[in-house]
CSV table of C-alpha atoms in Angstrom, one decimal:
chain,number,residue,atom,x,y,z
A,1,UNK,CA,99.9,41.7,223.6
A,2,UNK,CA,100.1,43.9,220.3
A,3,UNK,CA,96.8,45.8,219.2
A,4,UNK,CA,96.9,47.2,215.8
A,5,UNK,CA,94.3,50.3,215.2
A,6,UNK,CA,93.7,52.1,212.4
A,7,UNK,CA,91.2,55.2,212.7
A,8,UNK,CA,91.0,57.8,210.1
A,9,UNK,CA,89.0,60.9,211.7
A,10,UNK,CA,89.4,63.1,214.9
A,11,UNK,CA,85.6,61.2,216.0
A,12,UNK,CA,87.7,57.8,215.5
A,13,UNK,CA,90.9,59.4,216.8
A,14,UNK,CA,88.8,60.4,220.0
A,15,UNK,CA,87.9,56.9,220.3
A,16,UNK,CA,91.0,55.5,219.1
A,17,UNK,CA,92.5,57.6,222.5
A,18,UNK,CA,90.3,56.1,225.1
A,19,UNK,CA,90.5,52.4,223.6
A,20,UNK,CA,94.2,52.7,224.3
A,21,UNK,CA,93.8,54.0,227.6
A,22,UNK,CA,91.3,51.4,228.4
A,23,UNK,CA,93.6,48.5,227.0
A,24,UNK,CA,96.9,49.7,228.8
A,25,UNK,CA,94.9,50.0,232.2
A,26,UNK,CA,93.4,46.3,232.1
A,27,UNK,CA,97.6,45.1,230.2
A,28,UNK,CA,100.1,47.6,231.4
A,29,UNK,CA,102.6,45.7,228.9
A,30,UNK,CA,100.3,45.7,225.8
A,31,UNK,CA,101.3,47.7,223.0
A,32,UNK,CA,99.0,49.5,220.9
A,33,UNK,CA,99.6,51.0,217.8
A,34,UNK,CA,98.8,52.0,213.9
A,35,UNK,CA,96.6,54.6,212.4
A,36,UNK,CA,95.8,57.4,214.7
A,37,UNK,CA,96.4,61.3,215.9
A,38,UNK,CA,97.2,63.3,218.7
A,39,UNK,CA,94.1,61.8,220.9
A,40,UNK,CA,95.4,58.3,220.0
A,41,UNK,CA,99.1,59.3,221.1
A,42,UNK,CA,97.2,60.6,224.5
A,43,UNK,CA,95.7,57.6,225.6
A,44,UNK,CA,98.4,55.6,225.0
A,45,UNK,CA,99.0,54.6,221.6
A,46,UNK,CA,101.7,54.3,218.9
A,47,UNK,CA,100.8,56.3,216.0
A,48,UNK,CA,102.8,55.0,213.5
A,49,UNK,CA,100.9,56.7,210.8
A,50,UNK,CA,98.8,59.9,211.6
A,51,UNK,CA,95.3,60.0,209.8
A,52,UNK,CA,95.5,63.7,208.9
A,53,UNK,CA,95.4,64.6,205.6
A,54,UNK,CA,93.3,61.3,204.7
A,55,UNK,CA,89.7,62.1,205.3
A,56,UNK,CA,87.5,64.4,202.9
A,57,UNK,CA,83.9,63.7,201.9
A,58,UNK,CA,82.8,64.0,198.2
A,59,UNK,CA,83.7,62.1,195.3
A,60,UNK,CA,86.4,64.5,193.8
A,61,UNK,CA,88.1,64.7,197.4
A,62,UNK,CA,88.6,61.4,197.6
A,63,UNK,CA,90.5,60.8,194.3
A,64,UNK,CA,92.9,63.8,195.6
A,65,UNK,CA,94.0,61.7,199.1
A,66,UNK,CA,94.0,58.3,197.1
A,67,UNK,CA,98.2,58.2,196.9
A,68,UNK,CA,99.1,58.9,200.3
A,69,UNK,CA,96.2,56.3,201.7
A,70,UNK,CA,97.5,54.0,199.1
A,71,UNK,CA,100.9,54.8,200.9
A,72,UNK,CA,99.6,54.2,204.4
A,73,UNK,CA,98.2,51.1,203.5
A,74,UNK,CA,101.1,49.5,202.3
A,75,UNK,CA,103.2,50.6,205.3
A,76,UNK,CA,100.2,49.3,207.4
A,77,UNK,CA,100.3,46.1,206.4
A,78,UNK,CA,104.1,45.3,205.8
A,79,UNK,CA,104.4,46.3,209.6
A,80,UNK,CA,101.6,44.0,210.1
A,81,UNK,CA,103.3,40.9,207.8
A,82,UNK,CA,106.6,41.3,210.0
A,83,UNK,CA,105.6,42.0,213.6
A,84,UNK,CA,102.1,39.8,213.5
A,85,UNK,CA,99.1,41.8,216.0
A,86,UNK,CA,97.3,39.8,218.0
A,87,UNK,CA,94.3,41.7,216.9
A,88,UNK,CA,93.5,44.3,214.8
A,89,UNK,CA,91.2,46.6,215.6
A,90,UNK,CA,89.1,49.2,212.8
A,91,UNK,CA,87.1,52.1,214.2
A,92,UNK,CA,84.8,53.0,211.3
A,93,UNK,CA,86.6,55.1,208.1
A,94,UNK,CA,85.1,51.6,205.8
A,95,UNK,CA,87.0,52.4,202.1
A,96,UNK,CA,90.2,52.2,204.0
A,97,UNK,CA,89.9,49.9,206.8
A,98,UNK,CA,87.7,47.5,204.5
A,99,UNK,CA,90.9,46.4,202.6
A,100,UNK,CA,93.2,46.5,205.6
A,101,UNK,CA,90.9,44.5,208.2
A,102,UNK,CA,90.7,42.1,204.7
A,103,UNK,CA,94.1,41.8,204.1
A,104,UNK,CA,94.6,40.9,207.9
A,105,UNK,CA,92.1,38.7,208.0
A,106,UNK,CA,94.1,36.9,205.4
A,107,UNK,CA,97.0,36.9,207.5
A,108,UNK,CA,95.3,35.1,210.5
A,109,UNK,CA,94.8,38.5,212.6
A,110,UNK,CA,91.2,38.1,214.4
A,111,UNK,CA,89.5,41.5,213.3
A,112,UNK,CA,87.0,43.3,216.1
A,113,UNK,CA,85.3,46.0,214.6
A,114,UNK,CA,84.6,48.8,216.9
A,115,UNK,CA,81.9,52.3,215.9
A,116,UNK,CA,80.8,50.4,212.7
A,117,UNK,CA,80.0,52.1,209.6
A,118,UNK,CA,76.7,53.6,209.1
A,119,UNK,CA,74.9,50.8,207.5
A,120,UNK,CA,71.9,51.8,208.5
A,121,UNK,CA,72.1,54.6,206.6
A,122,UNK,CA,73.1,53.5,203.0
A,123,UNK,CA,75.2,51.2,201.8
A,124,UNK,CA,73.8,47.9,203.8
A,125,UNK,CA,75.7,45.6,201.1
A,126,UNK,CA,78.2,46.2,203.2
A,127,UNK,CA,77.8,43.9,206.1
A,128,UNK,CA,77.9,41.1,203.5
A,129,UNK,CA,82.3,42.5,203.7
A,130,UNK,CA,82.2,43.1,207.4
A,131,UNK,CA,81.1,38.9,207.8
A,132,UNK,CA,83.8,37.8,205.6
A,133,UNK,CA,86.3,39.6,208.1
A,134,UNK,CA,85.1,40.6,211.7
A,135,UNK,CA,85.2,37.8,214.0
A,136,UNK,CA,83.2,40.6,216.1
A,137,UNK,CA,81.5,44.1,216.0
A,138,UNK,CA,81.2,46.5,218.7
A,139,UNK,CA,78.5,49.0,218.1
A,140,UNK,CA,77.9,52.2,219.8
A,141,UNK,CA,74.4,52.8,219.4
A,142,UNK,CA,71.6,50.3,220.0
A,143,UNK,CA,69.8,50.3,217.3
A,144,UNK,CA,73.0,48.7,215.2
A,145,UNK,CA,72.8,45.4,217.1
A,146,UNK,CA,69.9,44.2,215.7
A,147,UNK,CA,70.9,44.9,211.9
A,148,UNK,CA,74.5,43.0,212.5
A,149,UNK,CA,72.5,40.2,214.1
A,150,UNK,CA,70.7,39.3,211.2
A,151,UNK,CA,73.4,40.0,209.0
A,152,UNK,CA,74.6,36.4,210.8
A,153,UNK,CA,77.7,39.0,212.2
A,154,UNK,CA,78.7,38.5,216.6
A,155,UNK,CA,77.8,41.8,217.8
A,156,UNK,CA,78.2,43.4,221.6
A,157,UNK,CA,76.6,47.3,222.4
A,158,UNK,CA,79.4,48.1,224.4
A,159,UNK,CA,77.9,51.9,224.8
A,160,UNK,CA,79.1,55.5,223.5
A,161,UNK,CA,82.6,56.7,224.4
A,162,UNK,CA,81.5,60.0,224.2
A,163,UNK,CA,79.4,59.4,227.7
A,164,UNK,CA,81.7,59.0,229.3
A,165,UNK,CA,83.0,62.9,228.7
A,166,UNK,CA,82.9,65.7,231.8
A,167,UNK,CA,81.1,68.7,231.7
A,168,UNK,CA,83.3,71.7,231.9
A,169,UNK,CA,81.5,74.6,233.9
A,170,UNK,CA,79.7,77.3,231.8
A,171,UNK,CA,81.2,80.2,233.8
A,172,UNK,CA,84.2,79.8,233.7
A,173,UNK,CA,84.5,78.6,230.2
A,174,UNK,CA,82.9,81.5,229.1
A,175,UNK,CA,84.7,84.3,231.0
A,176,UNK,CA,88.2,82.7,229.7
A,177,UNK,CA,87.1,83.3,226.4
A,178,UNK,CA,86.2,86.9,227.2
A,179,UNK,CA,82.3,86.3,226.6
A,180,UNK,CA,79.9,86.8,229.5
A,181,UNK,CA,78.2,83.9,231.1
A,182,UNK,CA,75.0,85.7,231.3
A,183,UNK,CA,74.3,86.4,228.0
A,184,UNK,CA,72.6,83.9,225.4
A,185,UNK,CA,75.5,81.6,224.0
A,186,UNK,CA,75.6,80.0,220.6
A,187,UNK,CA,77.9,77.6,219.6
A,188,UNK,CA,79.4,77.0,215.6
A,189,UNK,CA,80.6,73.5,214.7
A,190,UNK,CA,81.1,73.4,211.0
A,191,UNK,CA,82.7,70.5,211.0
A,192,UNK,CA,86.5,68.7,210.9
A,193,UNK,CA,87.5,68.6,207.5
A,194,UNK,CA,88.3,71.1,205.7
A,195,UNK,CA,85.5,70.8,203.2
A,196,UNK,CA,82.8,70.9,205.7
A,197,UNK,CA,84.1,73.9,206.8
A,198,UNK,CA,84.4,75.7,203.7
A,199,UNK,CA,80.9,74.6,202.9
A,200,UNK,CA,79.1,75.4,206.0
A,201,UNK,CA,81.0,78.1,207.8
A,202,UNK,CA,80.0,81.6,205.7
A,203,UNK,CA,76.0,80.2,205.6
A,204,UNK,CA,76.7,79.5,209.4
A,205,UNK,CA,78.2,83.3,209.9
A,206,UNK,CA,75.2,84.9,208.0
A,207,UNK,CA,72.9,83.2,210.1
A,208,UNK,CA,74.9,84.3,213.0
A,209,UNK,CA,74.3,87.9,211.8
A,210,UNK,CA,71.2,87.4,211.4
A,211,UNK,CA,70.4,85.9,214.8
A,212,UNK,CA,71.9,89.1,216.6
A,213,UNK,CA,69.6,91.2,214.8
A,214,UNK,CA,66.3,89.0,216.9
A,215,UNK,CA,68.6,88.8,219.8
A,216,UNK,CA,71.2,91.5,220.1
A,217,UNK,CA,72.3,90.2,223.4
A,218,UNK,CA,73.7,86.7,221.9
A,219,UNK,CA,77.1,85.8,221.2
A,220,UNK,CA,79.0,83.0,219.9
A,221,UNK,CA,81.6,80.3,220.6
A,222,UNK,CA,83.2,79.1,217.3
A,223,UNK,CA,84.8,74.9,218.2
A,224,UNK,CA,87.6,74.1,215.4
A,225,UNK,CA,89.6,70.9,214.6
A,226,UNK,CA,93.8,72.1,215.4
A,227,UNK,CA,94.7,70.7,212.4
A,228,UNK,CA,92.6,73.1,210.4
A,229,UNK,CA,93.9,75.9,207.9
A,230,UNK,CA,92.9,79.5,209.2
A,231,UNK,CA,92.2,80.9,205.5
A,232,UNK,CA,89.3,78.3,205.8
A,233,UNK,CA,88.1,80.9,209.1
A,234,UNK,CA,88.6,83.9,207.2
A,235,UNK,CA,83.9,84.2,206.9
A,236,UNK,CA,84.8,85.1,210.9
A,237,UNK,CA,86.2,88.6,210.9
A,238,UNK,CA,83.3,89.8,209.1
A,239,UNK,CA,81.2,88.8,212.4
A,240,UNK,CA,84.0,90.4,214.5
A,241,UNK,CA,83.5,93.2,212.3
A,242,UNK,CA,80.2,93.7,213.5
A,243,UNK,CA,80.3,94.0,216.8
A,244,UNK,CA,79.0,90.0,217.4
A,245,UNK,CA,81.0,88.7,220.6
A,246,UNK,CA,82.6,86.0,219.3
A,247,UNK,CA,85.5,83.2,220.5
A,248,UNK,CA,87.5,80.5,218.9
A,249,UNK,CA,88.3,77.5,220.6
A,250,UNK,CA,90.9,74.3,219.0
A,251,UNK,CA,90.0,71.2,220.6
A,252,UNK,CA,87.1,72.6,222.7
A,253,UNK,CA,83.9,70.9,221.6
A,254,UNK,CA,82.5,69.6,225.0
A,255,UNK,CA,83.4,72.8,226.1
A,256,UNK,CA,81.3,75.2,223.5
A,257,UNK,CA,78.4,73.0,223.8
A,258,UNK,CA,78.3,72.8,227.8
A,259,UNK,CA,78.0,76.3,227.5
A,260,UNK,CA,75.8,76.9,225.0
A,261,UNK,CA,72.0,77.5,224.7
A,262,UNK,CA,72.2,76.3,221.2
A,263,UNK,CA,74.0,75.3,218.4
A,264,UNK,CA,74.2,75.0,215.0
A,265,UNK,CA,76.3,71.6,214.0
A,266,UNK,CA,77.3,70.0,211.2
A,267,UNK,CA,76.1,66.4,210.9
A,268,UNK,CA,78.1,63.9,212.3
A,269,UNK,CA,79.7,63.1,215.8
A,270,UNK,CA,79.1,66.8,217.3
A,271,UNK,CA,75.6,65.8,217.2
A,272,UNK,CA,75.9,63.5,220.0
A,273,UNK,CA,77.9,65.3,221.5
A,274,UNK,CA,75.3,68.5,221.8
A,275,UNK,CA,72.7,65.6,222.9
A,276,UNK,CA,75.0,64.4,225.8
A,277,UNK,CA,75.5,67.9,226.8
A,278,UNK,CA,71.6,68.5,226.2
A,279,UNK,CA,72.3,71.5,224.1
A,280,UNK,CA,69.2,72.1,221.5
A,281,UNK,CA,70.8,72.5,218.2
A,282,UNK,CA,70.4,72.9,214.4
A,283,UNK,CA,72.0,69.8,212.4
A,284,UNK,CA,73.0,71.4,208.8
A,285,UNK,CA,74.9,70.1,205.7
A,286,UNK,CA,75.6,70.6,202.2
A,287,UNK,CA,77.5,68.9,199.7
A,288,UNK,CA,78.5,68.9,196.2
A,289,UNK,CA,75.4,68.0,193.9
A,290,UNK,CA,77.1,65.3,192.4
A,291,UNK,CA,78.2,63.7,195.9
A,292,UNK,CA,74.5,64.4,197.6
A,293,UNK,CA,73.0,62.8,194.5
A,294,UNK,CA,74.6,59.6,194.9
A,295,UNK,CA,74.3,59.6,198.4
A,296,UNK,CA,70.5,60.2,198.2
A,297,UNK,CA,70.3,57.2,195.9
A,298,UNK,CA,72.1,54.7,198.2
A,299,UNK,CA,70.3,56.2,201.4
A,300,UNK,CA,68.1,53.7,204.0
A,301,UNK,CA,67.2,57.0,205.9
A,302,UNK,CA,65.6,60.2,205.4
A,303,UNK,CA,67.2,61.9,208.6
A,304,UNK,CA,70.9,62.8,208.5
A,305,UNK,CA,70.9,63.6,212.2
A,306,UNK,CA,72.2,60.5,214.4
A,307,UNK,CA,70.3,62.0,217.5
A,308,UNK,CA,67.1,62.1,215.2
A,309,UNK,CA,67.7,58.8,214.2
A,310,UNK,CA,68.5,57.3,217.6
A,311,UNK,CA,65.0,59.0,219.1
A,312,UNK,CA,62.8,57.2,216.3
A,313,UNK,CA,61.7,61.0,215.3
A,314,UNK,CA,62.4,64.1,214.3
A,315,UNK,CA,63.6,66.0,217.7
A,316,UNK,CA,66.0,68.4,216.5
A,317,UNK,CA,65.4,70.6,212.8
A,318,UNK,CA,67.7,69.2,210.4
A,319,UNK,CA,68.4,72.0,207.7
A,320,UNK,CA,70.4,70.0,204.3
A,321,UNK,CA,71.9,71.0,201.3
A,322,UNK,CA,68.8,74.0,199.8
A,323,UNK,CA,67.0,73.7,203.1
A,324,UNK,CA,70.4,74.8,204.4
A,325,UNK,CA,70.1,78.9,204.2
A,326,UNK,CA,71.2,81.5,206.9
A,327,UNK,CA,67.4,82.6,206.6
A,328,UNK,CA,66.5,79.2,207.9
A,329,UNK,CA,69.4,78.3,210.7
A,330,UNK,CA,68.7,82.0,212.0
A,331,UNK,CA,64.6,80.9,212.5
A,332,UNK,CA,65.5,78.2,214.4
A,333,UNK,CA,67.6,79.1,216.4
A,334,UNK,CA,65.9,82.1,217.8
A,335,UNK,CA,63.5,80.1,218.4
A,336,UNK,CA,65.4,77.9,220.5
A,337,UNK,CA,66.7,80.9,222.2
A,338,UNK,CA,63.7,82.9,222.7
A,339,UNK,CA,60.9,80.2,223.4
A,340,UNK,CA,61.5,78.7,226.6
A,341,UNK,CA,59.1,75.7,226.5
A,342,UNK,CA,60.4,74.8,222.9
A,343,UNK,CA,63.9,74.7,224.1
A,344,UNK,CA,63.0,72.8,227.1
A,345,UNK,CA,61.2,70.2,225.0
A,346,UNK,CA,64.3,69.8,222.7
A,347,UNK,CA,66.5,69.7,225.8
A,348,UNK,CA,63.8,66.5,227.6
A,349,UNK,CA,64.4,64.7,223.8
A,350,UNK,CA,68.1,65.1,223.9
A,351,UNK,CA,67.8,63.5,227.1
A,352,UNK,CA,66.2,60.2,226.1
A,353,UNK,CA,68.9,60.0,223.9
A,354,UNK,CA,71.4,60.4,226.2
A,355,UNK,CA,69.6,57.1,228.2
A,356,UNK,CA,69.6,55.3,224.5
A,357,UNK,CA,73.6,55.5,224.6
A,358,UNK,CA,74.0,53.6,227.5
A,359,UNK,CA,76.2,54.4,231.0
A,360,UNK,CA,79.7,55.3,231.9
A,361,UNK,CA,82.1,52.4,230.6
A,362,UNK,CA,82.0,51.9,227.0
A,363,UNK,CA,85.4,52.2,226.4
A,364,UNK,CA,86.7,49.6,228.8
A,365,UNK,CA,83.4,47.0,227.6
A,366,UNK,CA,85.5,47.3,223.8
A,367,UNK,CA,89.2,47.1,225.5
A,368,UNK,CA,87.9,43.9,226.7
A,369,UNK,CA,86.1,42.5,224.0
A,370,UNK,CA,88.9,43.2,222.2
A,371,UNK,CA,91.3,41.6,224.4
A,372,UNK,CA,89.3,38.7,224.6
A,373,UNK,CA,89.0,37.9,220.9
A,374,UNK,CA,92.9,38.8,221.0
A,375,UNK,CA,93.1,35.4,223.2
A,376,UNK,CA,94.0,37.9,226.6
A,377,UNK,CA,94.0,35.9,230.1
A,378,UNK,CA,90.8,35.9,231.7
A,379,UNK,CA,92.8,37.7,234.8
A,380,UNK,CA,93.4,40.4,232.6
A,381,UNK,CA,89.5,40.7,231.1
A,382,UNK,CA,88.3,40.6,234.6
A,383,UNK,CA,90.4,44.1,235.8
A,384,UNK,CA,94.0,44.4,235.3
């Protein structure tokens, strides 16, 4: 059985890993490979090509990454033409994966699209694409199988991976990373790529400064991709600088936000993740007028926070582009920090959205979609 993946973001790669994983334990022989990083290459899987380098946001960041995608692509799909997958298998990252998952489809490879793109949020023209190709979807939130339903597209919730993810112990976290577990925590996520980061890190650090004058006891926990330049965390040492307790962490998301009291987050998967780990938080974002002004014209939403937008309401403050000032991120999150009831209410909302994502399992319900639209056994559907 050969599985061709193609994922283009350390959220995707995350997935990416525990789709492999999940395949390999239900067909010890199958081989999966393609697009992926260093969590792919964990669970199990062939990265042929590593999707580093390829994912920006913004309209001039795009046009920068457009010769090497153009070069993955091709390599993609020759590999494809002479060693044929049995299936092929997106997870999200639509301008690239649109043309492969076409260009496969074309070749007779069944395509199962696993975390679909945000539809519901703008673009919805695009499902009209995903039915030409995807013989299935496989959503992760529940709200999505509705909209691919109508869209005439076969759909399965099969759950969020990230549920599946342990809690690491606040203590001991903490202490490793020379903070103490008894004072209040705060956790920086400013994102993966590295224009998030130079966008939202200094506005993060000033509100971080700002927050210790309201609470001088609170220090902070700083999560960061690996594959990140430092230069983009030079805004840090002037926090250091100050006296602000303060820790670094590469790979250490689940671990910053299990021991947080709050958090301030760029849009995007963190968000969830601060839900699962019912960590109240402030969802921020900024991006260049031009990009935020063609978003804003293509939008379904006004929300930009997935946990807001799985609740049905607003349950977390969501602070974008002007709204996004240190002035604003500090407010909130002293209040989180210093109002117990209005932390605990955040913390009961986080919680029904927890229940929205489903239970334990996600991962292995998509390995076996998959291998099932792939043309698997039934013995090796049913448990490997």
């Amino acid at each position: 059985m050969k599985v061709l993946v193609s994922c283009g973001e350390p959220s995707g790669d995350l997935y990416a890993g525990a789709l492999a994983g999940a395949i390999r334990r239900l067909d010890p022989g199958a081989r999966v490979y393609g697009l992926g990083g260093p969590r792919f290459r964990a669970g199990g899987g062939e990265a042929v090509e590593d999707y580093r380098g390829l994912t920006v946001t913004g309209l001039s960041e795009a046009l920068a990454v457009l010769p090497r995608s153009l070069a993955v692509y091709r390599r993609l799909l020759r590999l494809a033409r002479a060693e044929r997958p049995d299936v092929f298998v997106p997870l999200d990252f639509p301008d690239f994966n649109f043309r492969l998952a076409g260009a496969l489809r074309r070749l007779g490879v069944p395509v199962v699209y696993y975390v679909c793109p945000q539809v519901w949020a703008w673009r919805r023209g695009r499902l009209r694409t995903i039915r030409r190709f995807a013989r299935r979807a496989l959503v992760i939130f529940p709200f999505e199988t509705a909209i691919y339903r109508a869209a005439g597209i076969p759909v399965d919730f099969v759950g969020h991976p990230l549920v599946e993810l342990l809690q690491p112990p606040r203590a001991g976290f903490l202490r490793a990373n020379g903070l103490d577990p008894g004072a209040p925590t705060v956790a920086l996520l400013p994102g993966s790529r590295p224009n998030e980061v130079r966008a939202l890190l200094p506005e993060m650090v000033r509100a971080a400064a700002l927050v210790r004058r309201r609470v001088p006891a609170a220090q902070f926990v700083v999560a960061r991709a690996p594959h990140l330049d430092d230069g983009l965390f030079a805004p840090l040492a002037g926090l250091a600088a100050a006296g602000a307790p303060l820790a670094t962490v590469e790979s250490g998301t689940d671990a910053a936000l299990a021991a947080a009291d709050a958090a301030v987050t760029a849009s995007g998967t963190a968000t969830v993740q601060a839900a699962l780990h019912g960590c109240p938080m402030v969802i921020v974002y900024r991006l260049s007028a031009l990009t935020y002004r063609v978003v804003r014209a293509f939008a379904h939403v006004d929300t930009v926070g997935m946990v807001n937008l799985i609740a049905g309401r607003r349950v977390v403050p969501e602070l974008v582009q002007d709204a996004f000032t240190a002035a604003a991120v500090s407010a909130e999150v002293v209040r989180f920090l210093t109002h117990a009831p209005h932390a605990a209410a955040a913390r009961r909302a986080l919680g029904e959205v927890r229940e929205r994502l489903g239970g334990a399992g996600a991962s292995r319900r998509a390995a076996e979609a998959v291998l099932a639209e792939a043309g698997a056994p039934p013995r090796l559907i049913e448990g490997g």
